Coordinates of C-alpha atoms in Angstrom, one line a residue:
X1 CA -133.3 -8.5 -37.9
X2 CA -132.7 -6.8 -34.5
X3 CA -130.5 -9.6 -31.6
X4 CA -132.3 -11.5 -29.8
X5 CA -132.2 -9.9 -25.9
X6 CA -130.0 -12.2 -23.3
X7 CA -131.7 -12.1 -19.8
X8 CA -129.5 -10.4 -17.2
X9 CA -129.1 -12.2 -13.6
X10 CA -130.5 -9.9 -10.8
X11 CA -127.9 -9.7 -7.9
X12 CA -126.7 -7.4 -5.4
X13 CA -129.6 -5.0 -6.7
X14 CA -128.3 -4.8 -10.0
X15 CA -129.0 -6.1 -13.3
X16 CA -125.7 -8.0 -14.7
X17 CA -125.3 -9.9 -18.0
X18 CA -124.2 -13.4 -16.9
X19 CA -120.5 -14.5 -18.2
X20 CA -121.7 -18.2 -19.2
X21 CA -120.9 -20.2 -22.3
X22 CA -124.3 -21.7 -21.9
X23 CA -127.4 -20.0 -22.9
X24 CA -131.4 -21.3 -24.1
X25 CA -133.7 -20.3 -26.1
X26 CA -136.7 -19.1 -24.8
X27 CA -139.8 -19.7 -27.1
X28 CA -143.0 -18.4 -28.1
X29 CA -145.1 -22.2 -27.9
X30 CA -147.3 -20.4 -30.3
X31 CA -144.8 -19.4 -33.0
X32 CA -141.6 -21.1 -32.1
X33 CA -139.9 -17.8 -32.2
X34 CA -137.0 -17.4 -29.9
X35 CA -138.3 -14.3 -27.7
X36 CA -135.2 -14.5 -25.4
X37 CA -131.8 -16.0 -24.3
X38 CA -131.7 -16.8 -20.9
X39 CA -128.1 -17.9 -19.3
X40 CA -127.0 -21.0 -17.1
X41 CA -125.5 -19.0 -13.7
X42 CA -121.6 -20.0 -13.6
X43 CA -121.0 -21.4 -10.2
X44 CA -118.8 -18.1 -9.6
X45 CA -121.7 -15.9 -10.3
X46 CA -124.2 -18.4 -8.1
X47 CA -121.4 -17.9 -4.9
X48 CA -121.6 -14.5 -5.9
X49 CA -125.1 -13.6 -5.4
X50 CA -125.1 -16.0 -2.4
X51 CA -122.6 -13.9 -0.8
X52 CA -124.3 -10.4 -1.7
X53 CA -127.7 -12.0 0.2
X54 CA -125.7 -13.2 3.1
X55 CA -123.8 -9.9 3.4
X56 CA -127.4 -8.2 2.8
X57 CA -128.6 -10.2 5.9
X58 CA -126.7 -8.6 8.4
X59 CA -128.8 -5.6 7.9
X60 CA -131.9 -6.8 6.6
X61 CA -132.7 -8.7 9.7
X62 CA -132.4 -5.6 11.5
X63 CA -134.2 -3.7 9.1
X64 CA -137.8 -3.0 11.6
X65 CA -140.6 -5.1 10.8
X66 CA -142.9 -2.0 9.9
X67 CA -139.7 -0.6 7.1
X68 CA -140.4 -4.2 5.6
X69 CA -144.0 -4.3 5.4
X70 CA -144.0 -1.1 3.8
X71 CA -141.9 -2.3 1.1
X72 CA -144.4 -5.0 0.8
X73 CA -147.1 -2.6 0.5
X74 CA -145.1 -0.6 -2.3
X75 CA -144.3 -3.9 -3.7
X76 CA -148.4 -4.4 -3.8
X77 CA -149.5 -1.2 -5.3
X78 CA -146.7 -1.8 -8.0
X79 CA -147.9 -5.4 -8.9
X80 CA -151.5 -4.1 -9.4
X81 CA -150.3 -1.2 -11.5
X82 CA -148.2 -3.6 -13.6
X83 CA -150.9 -6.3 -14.3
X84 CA -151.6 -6.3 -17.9
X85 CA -147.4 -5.8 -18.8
X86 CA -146.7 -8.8 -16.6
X87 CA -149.6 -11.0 -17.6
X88 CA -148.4 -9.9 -21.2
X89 CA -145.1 -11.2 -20.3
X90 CA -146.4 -15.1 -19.2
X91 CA -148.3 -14.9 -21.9
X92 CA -145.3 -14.5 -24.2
X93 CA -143.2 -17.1 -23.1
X94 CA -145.4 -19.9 -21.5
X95 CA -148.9 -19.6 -23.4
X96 CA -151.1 -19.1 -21.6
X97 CA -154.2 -16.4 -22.3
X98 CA -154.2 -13.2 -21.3
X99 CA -157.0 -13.6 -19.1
X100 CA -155.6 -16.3 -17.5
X101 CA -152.5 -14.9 -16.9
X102 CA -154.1 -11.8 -15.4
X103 CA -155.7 -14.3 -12.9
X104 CA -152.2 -15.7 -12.0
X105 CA -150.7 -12.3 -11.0
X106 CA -153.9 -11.1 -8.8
X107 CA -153.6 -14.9 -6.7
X108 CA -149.7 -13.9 -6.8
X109 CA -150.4 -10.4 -5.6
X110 CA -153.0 -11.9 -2.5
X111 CA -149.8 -13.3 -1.4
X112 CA -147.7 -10.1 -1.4
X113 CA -150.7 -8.3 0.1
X114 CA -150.7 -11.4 3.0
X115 CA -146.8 -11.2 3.8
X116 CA -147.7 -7.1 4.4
X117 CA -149.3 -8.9 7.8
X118 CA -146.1 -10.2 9.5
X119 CA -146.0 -7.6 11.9
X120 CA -149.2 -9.7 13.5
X121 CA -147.5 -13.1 12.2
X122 CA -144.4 -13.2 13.3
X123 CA -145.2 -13.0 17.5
X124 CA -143.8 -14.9 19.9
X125 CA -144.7 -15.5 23.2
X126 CA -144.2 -14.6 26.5
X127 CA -144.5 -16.2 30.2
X128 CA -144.3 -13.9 33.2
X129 CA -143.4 -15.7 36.3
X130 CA -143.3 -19.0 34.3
X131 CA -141.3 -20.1 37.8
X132 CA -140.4 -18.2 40.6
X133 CA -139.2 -14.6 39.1
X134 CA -138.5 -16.3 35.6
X135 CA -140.0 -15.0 33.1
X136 CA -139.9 -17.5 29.7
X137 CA -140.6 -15.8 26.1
X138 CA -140.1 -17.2 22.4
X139 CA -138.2 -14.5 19.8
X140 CA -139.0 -15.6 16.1
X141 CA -136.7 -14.9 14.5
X142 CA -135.6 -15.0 10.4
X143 CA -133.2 -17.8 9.6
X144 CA -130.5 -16.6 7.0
X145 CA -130.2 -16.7 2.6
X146 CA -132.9 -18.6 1.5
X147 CA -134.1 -19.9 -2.2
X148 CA -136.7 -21.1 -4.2
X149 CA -136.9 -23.1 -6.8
X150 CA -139.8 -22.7 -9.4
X151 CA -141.9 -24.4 -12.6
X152 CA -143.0 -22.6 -15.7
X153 CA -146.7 -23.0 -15.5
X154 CA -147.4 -20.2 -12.7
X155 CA -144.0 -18.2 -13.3
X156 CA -145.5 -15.2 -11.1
X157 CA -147.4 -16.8 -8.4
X158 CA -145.1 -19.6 -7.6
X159 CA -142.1 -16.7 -6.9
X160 CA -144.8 -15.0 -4.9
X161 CA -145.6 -18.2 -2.9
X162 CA -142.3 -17.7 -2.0
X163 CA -139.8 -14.6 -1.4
X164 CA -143.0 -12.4 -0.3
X165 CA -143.5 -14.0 3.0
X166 CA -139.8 -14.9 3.6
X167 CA -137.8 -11.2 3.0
X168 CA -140.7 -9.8 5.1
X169 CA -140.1 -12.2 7.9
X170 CA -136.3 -10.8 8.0
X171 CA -134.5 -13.5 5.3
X172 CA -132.3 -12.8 2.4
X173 CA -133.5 -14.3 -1.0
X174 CA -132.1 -16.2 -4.0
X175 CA -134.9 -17.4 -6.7
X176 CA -134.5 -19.8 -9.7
X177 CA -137.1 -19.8 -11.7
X178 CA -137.9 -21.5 -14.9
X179 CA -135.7 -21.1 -17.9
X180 CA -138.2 -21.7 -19.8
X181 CA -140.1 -18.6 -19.0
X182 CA -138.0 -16.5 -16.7
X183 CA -138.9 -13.0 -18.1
X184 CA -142.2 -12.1 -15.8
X185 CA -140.3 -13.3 -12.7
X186 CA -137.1 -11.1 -13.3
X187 CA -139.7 -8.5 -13.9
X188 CA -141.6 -8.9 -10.4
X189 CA -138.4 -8.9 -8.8
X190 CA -137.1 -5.5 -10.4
X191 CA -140.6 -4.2 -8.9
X192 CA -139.3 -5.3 -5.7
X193 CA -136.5 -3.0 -6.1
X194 CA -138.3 -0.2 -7.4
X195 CA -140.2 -0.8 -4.3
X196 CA -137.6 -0.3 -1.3
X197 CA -135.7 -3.2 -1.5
X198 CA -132.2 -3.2 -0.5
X199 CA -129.6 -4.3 -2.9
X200 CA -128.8 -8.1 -2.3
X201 CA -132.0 -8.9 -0.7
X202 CA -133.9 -10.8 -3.6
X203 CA -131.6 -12.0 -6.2
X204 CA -132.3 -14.0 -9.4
X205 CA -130.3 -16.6 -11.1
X206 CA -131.1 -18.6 -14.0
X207 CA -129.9 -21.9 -14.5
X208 CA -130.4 -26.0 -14.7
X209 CA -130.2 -28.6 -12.8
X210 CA -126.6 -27.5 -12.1
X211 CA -127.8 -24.4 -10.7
X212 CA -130.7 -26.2 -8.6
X213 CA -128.1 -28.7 -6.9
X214 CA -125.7 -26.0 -6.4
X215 CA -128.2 -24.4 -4.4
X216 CA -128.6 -27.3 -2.5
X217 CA -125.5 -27.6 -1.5
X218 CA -124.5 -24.7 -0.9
X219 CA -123.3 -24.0 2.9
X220 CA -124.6 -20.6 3.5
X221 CA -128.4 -21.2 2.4
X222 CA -130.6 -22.0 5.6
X223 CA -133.8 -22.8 3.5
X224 CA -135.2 -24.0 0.0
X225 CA -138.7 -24.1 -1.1
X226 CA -139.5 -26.3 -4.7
X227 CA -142.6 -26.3 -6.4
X228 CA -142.4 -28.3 -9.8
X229 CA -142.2 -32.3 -10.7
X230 CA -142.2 -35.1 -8.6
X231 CA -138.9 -36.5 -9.6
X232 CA -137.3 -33.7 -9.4
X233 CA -138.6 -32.1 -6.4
X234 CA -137.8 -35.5 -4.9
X235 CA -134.3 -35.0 -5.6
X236 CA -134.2 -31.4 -4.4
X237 CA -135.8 -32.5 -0.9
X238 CA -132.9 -35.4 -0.4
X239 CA -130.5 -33.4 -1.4
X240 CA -131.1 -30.5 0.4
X241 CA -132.0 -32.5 3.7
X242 CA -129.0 -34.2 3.6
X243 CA -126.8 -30.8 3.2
X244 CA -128.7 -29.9 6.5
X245 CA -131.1 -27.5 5.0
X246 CA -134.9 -26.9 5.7
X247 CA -137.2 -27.8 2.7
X248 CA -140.2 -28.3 1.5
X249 CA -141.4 -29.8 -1.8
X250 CA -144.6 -29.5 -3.3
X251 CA -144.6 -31.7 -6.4
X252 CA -147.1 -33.9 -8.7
X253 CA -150.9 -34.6 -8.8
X254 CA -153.8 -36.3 -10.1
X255 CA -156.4 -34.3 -9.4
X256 CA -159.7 -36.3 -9.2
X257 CA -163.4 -34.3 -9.4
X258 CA -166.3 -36.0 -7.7
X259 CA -170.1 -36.0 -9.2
X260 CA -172.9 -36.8 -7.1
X261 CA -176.1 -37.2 -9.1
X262 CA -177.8 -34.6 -7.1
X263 CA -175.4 -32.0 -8.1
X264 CA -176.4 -29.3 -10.0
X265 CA -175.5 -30.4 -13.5
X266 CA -174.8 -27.1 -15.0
X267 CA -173.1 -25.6 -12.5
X268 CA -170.9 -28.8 -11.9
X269 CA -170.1 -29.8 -15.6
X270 CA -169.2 -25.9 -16.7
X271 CA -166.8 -26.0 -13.6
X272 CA -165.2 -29.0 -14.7
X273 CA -164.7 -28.0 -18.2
X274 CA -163.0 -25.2 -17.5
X275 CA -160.7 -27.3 -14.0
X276 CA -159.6 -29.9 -16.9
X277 CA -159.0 -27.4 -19.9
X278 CA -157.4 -24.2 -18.5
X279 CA -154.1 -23.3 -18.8
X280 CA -154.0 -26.1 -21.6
X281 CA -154.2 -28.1 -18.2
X282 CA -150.6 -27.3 -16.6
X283 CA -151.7 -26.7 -13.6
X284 CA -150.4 -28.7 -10.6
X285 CA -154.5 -28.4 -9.3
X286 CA -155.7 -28.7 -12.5
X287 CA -158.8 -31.4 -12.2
X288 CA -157.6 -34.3 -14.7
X289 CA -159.6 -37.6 -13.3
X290 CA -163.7 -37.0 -13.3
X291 CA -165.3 -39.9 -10.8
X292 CA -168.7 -39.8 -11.8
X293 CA -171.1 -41.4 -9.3
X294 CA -174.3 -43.3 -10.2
X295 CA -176.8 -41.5 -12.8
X296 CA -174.1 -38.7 -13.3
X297 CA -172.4 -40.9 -15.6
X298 CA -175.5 -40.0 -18.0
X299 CA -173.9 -36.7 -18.5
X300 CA -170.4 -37.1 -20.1
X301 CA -172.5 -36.5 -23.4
X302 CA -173.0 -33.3 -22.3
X303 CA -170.0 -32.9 -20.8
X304 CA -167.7 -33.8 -24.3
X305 CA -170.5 -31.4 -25.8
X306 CA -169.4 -28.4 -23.9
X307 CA -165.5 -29.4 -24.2
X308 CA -165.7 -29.4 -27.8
X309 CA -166.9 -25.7 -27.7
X310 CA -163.9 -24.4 -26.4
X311 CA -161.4 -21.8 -28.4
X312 CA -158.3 -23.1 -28.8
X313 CA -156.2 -20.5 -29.9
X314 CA -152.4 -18.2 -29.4
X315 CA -152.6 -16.6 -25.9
X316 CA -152.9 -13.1 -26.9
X317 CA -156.4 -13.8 -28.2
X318 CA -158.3 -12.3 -25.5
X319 CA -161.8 -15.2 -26.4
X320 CA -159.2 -18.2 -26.4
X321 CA -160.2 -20.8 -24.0
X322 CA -156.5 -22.7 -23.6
X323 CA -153.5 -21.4 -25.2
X324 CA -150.6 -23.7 -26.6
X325 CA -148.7 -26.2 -24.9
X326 CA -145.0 -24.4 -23.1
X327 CA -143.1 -26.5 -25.8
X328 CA -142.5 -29.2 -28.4
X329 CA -141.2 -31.3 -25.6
X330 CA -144.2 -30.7 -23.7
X331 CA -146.6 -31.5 -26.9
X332 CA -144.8 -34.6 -27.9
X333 CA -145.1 -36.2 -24.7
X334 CA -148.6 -35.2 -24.2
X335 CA -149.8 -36.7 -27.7
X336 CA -147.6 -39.5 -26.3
X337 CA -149.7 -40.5 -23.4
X338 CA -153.1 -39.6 -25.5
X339 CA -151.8 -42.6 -27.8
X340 CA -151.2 -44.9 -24.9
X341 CA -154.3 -44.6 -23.8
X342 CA -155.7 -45.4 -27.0
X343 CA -153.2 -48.9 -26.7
X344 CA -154.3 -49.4 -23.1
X345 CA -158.0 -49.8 -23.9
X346 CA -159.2 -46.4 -22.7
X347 CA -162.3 -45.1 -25.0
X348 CA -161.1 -41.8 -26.9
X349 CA -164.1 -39.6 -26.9
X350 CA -163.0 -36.4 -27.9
X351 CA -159.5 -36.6 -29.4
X352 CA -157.2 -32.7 -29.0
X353 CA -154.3 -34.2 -31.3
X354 CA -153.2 -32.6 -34.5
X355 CA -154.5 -29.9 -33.9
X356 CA -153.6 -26.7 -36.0
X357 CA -154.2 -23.4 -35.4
X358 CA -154.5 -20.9 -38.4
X359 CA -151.1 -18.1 -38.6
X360 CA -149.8 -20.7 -35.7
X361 CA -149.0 -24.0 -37.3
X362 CA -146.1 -24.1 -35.7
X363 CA -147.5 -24.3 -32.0
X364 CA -147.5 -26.8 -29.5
X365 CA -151.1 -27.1 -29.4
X366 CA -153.5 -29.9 -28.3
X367 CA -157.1 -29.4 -27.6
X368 CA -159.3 -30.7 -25.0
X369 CA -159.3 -34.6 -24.8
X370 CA -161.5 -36.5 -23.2
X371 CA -160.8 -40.6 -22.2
X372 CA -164.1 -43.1 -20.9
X373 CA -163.7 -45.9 -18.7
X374 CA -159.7 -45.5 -17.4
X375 CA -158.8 -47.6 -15.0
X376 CA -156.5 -47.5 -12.1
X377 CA -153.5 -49.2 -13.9
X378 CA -153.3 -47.6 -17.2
X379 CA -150.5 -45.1 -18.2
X380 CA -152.9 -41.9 -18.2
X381 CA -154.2 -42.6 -14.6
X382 CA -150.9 -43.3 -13.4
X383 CA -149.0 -40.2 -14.9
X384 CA -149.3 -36.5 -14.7
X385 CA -150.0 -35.7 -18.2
X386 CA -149.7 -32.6 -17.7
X387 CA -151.9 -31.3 -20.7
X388 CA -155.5 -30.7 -21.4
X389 CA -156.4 -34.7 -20.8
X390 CA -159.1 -35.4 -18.8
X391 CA -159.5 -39.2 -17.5
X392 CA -163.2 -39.9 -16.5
X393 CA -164.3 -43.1 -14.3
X394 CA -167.2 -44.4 -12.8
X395 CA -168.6 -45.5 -9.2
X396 CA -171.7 -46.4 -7.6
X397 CA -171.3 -44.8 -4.6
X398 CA -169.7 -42.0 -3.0
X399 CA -167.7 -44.7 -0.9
X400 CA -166.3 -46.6 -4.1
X401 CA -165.0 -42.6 -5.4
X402 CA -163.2 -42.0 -2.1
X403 CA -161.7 -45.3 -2.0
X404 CA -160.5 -45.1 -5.6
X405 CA -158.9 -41.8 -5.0
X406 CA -157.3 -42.8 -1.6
X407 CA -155.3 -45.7 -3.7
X408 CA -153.9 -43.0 -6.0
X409 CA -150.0 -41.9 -4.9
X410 CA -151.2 -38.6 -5.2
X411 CA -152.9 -35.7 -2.9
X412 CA -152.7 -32.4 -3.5
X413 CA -156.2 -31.3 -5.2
X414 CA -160.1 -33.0 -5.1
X415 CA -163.3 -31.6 -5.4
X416 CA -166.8 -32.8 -5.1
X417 CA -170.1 -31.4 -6.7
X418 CA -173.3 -32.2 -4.7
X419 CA -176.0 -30.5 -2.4
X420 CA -176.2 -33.0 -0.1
X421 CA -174.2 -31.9 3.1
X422 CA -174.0 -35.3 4.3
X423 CA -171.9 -36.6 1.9
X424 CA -169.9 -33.5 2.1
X425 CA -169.0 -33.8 5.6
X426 CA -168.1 -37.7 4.7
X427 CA -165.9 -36.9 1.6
X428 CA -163.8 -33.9 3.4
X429 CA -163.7 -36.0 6.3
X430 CA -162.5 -39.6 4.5
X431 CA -160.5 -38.2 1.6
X432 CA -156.5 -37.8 2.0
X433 CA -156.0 -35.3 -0.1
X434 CA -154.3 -31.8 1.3
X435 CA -156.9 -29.5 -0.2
X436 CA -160.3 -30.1 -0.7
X437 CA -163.1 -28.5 -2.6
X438 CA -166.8 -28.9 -2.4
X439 CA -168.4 -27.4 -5.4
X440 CA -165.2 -25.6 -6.0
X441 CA -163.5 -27.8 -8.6
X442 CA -159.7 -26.5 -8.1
X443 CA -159.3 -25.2 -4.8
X444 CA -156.0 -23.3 -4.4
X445 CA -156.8 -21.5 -0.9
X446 CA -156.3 -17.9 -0.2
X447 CA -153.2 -16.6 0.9
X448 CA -153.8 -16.5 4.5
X449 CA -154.1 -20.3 4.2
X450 CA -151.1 -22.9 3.9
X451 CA -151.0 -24.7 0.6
X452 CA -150.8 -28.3 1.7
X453 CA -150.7 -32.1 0.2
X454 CA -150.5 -35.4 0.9
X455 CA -148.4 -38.7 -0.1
X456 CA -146.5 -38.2 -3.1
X457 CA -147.8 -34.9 -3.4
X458 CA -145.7 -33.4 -0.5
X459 CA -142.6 -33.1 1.1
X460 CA -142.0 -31.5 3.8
X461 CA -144.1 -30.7 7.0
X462 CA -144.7 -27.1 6.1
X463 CA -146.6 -26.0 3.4
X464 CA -146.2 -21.8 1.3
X465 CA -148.5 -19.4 2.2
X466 CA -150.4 -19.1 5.5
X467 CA -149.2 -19.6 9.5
X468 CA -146.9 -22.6 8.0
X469 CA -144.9 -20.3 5.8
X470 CA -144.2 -18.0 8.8
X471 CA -142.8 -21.1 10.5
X472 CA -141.3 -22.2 7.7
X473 CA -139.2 -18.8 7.5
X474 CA -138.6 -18.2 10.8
X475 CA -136.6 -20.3 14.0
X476 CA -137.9 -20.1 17.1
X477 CA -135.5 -19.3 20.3
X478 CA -136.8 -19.5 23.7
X479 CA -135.4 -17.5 26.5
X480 CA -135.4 -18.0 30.2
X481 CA -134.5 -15.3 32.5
X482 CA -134.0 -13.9 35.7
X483 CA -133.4 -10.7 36.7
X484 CA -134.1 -10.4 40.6
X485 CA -132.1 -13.4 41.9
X486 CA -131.5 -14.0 45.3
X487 CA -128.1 -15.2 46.7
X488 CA -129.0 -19.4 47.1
X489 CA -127.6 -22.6 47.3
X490 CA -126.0 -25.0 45.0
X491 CA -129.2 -26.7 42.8
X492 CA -128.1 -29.6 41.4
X493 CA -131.3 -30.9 40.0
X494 CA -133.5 -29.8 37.3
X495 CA -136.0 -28.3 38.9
X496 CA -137.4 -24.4 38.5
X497 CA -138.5 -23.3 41.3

């Protein structure tokens, strides 16, 4: 039986095998077969590839802006060469299908593609004869070693939401991402290097929560960006705030989906199969609360019909639907929070539990679940199950659905189906909830638009992606100057004249 291969830490451009006594096991959810060791970074070796980055600053931010959007663009072509080996790679180690996977890396890739634009994002601004022969202009400039911080459900996207836009805008890089499937992101960021990248700017380190708070405290990182839980990226924000870093956290949801009776009813209910039930529903914008409105309550039939025709199957299989749950821990607190709804009342119509898939009867899987008449109290509204659950309620009027969301703690992700414009206008006017979709049931937004959220969905001002990620990135110094003064006398007020 051939060893089991130990994933290396990427730092100062090089690939080094960590020196830890701690390693995991990184898992096949479908087989339970260890696939890989990843280590937990020593603190030595996280100083270490915090100091390569800081050193790798010095010339990075001088590096032109046009040398670093070419590497983007290298970094690009190499992505979309490398497609099918890195969607083979997520598929591996989190579960997810093939096709699926393949999705993540092209949303991951619009991202790279975006941060290839800095040389038009990153402008100041510029004031001539602001006063009398003083000219006032803004440099924006990058702001040092950053990190991010990242979950296993999008384990090439999330990186890309991430250390794309930031190296380009003139930072240094350190990224953590998920232990639990860290392979594809080690392999994105070796692409990186193939691609131009200096040694030292992008490093990876694996690790735990250890690793995570060291980040946070550590005094030479400007910036940290967290996409994940809501505990935990609560803890990162405080944390990191109160070591006098910038950060933002985008954490939990529950993602409601809005049906208007004069929707149309194939289009909507095919949407909202596949919103609630892909990915095996880890998805931070995956839809899990259906609010159906007036006669569209007559469809969940229909709806349970269509659910119940999806393949549930190992990732690999190129006609699966959903793929397996990322672990046991992961199944046994999904099938958990099935059987409290069951206790709190809620009416199971289509149950996913003990489910076995033939070869695979060892994976975490569940299959598409479906709970009537949940309520705003019980355990399954209240949580992020994080699994292919869907809760569906239901409202007489479009007024009663936007009120029932507004009162959840949550805002990243809503949609609503209908044709009426009307009631468009009124939902994306009234709803607070960061991104909205109208017949669009999970609306991630392009690139060249922030990812945003709400409440307990968000913290932070600034958002990934779009102008807030440039601002994010980057400090902004102003500069007033003169350079044709006259001899005058002494000014002791404020005043610019």
């Amino acid at each position: 039986m051939s060893a089991v291969p130990r994933i290396p830490l990427l730092v100062g451009g090089k690939l080094v095998q960590s020196k830890t006594t701690e390693w995991r096991d990184v898992l096949n959810p479908a087989t339970q077969e260890v696939v890989a060791q990843v280590p937990f970074a020593t603190q030595e070796e996280l100083d270490h590839a915090v100091a390569n980055a800081k050193e790798a600053f010095k010339s990075w931010r001088a590096t032109s802006q046009s040398k670093r959007t070419q590497i983007m663009m290298n970094l690009a072509r190499l992505v979309r060469d490398n497609i099918k080996p890195l969607a083979k790679s997520i598929s591996l180690e989190h579960g997810k299908t093939l096709p699926d996977a393949e999705g993540e890396v092209g949303r991951g890739l619009e991202v790279i593609e975006h941060a290839c634009a800095m040389t038009s994002l990153q402008l100041g601004e510029y004031a001539e004869n602001a006063a009398t022969g003083i000219d006032v202009y803004t440099l924006i400039q990058p702001l040092g070693v950053c990190a991010g911080i990242t979950a296993f459900n999008f384990p090439i996207m999330l990186p890309c939401f991430m250390f794309p836009m930031a190296i380009t805008a003139g930072n240094t890089f350190i990224l953590k991402p998920s232990e639990q499937d860290p392979s594809s992101s080690l392999m994105l960021a070796q692409l990186a290097l193939e691609a131009g990248l200096p040694p030292g700017v992008l490093n990876v380190i694996h690790g735990g929560p250890d690793t995570a708070n060291g980040l946070c405290d550590h005094p030479d990182i400007k910036a940290i960006s967290f996409i994940g839980s809501t505990h935990v990226g609560t803890h990162i924000y405080e944390r990191a705030s109160k070591a006098g870093k910038r950060c933002q956290s985008m954490m939990g949801a529950k993602n409601h989906c809005v049906i208007l009776p004069d929707a149309d009813k194939e289009v909507a209910l095919n949407q909202l199969v596949g919103a609630a039930f892909g990915a095996a529903g880890q998805r931070c914008m995956a839809t899990s609360v259906a609010v159906l409105v007036g006669e569209a309550r007559d469809w969940l039939p229909d709806f349970v019909e269509r659910a119940k025709k999806l393949k549930v199957n190992i990732g690999s299989d190129s006609s699966a639907d959903l793929g397996p749950l990322v672990s046991p821990t992961a199944l046994k607190r999904v099938e958990g929070l099935i059987q409290k709804g069951v206790d709190e009342g809620a009416e199971l119509l289509l149950d996913g539990r003990n489910l076995t898939v033939k070869g695979y009867e060892k994976g975490n899987f569940v299959g598409p679940t479906i709970f009537n008449g949940v309520t705003a109290d019980m355990t399954i509204y209240r949580e992020e199950v994080f699994g292919p659950v869907l809760c569906v309620a239901g409202v007489d009027t479009l007024e009663e659905a936007v009120d029932y969301i507004n009162q959840n703690p949550n805002g990243n992700g809503v949609a609503i189906f209908t044709q009426d414009g009307g009631a468009a206008r009124y939902f994306q006017h009234n709803i607070d909830v960061g991104q909205i979709g109208i017949n669009i049931p999970i609306p991630v937004p392009v690139a060249w638009f922030s990812f945003t959220g709400s409440r307990a969905s968000k913290l932070g001002d600034l958002g990934p992606n779009g102008k807030q990620a440039v601002h994010f990135w980057t400090q902004t110094k102003t500069v007033t100057a003169r350079w044709q003064a006259h001899a005058q006398g002494v000014n002791t007020t404020i005043s610019m004249k």
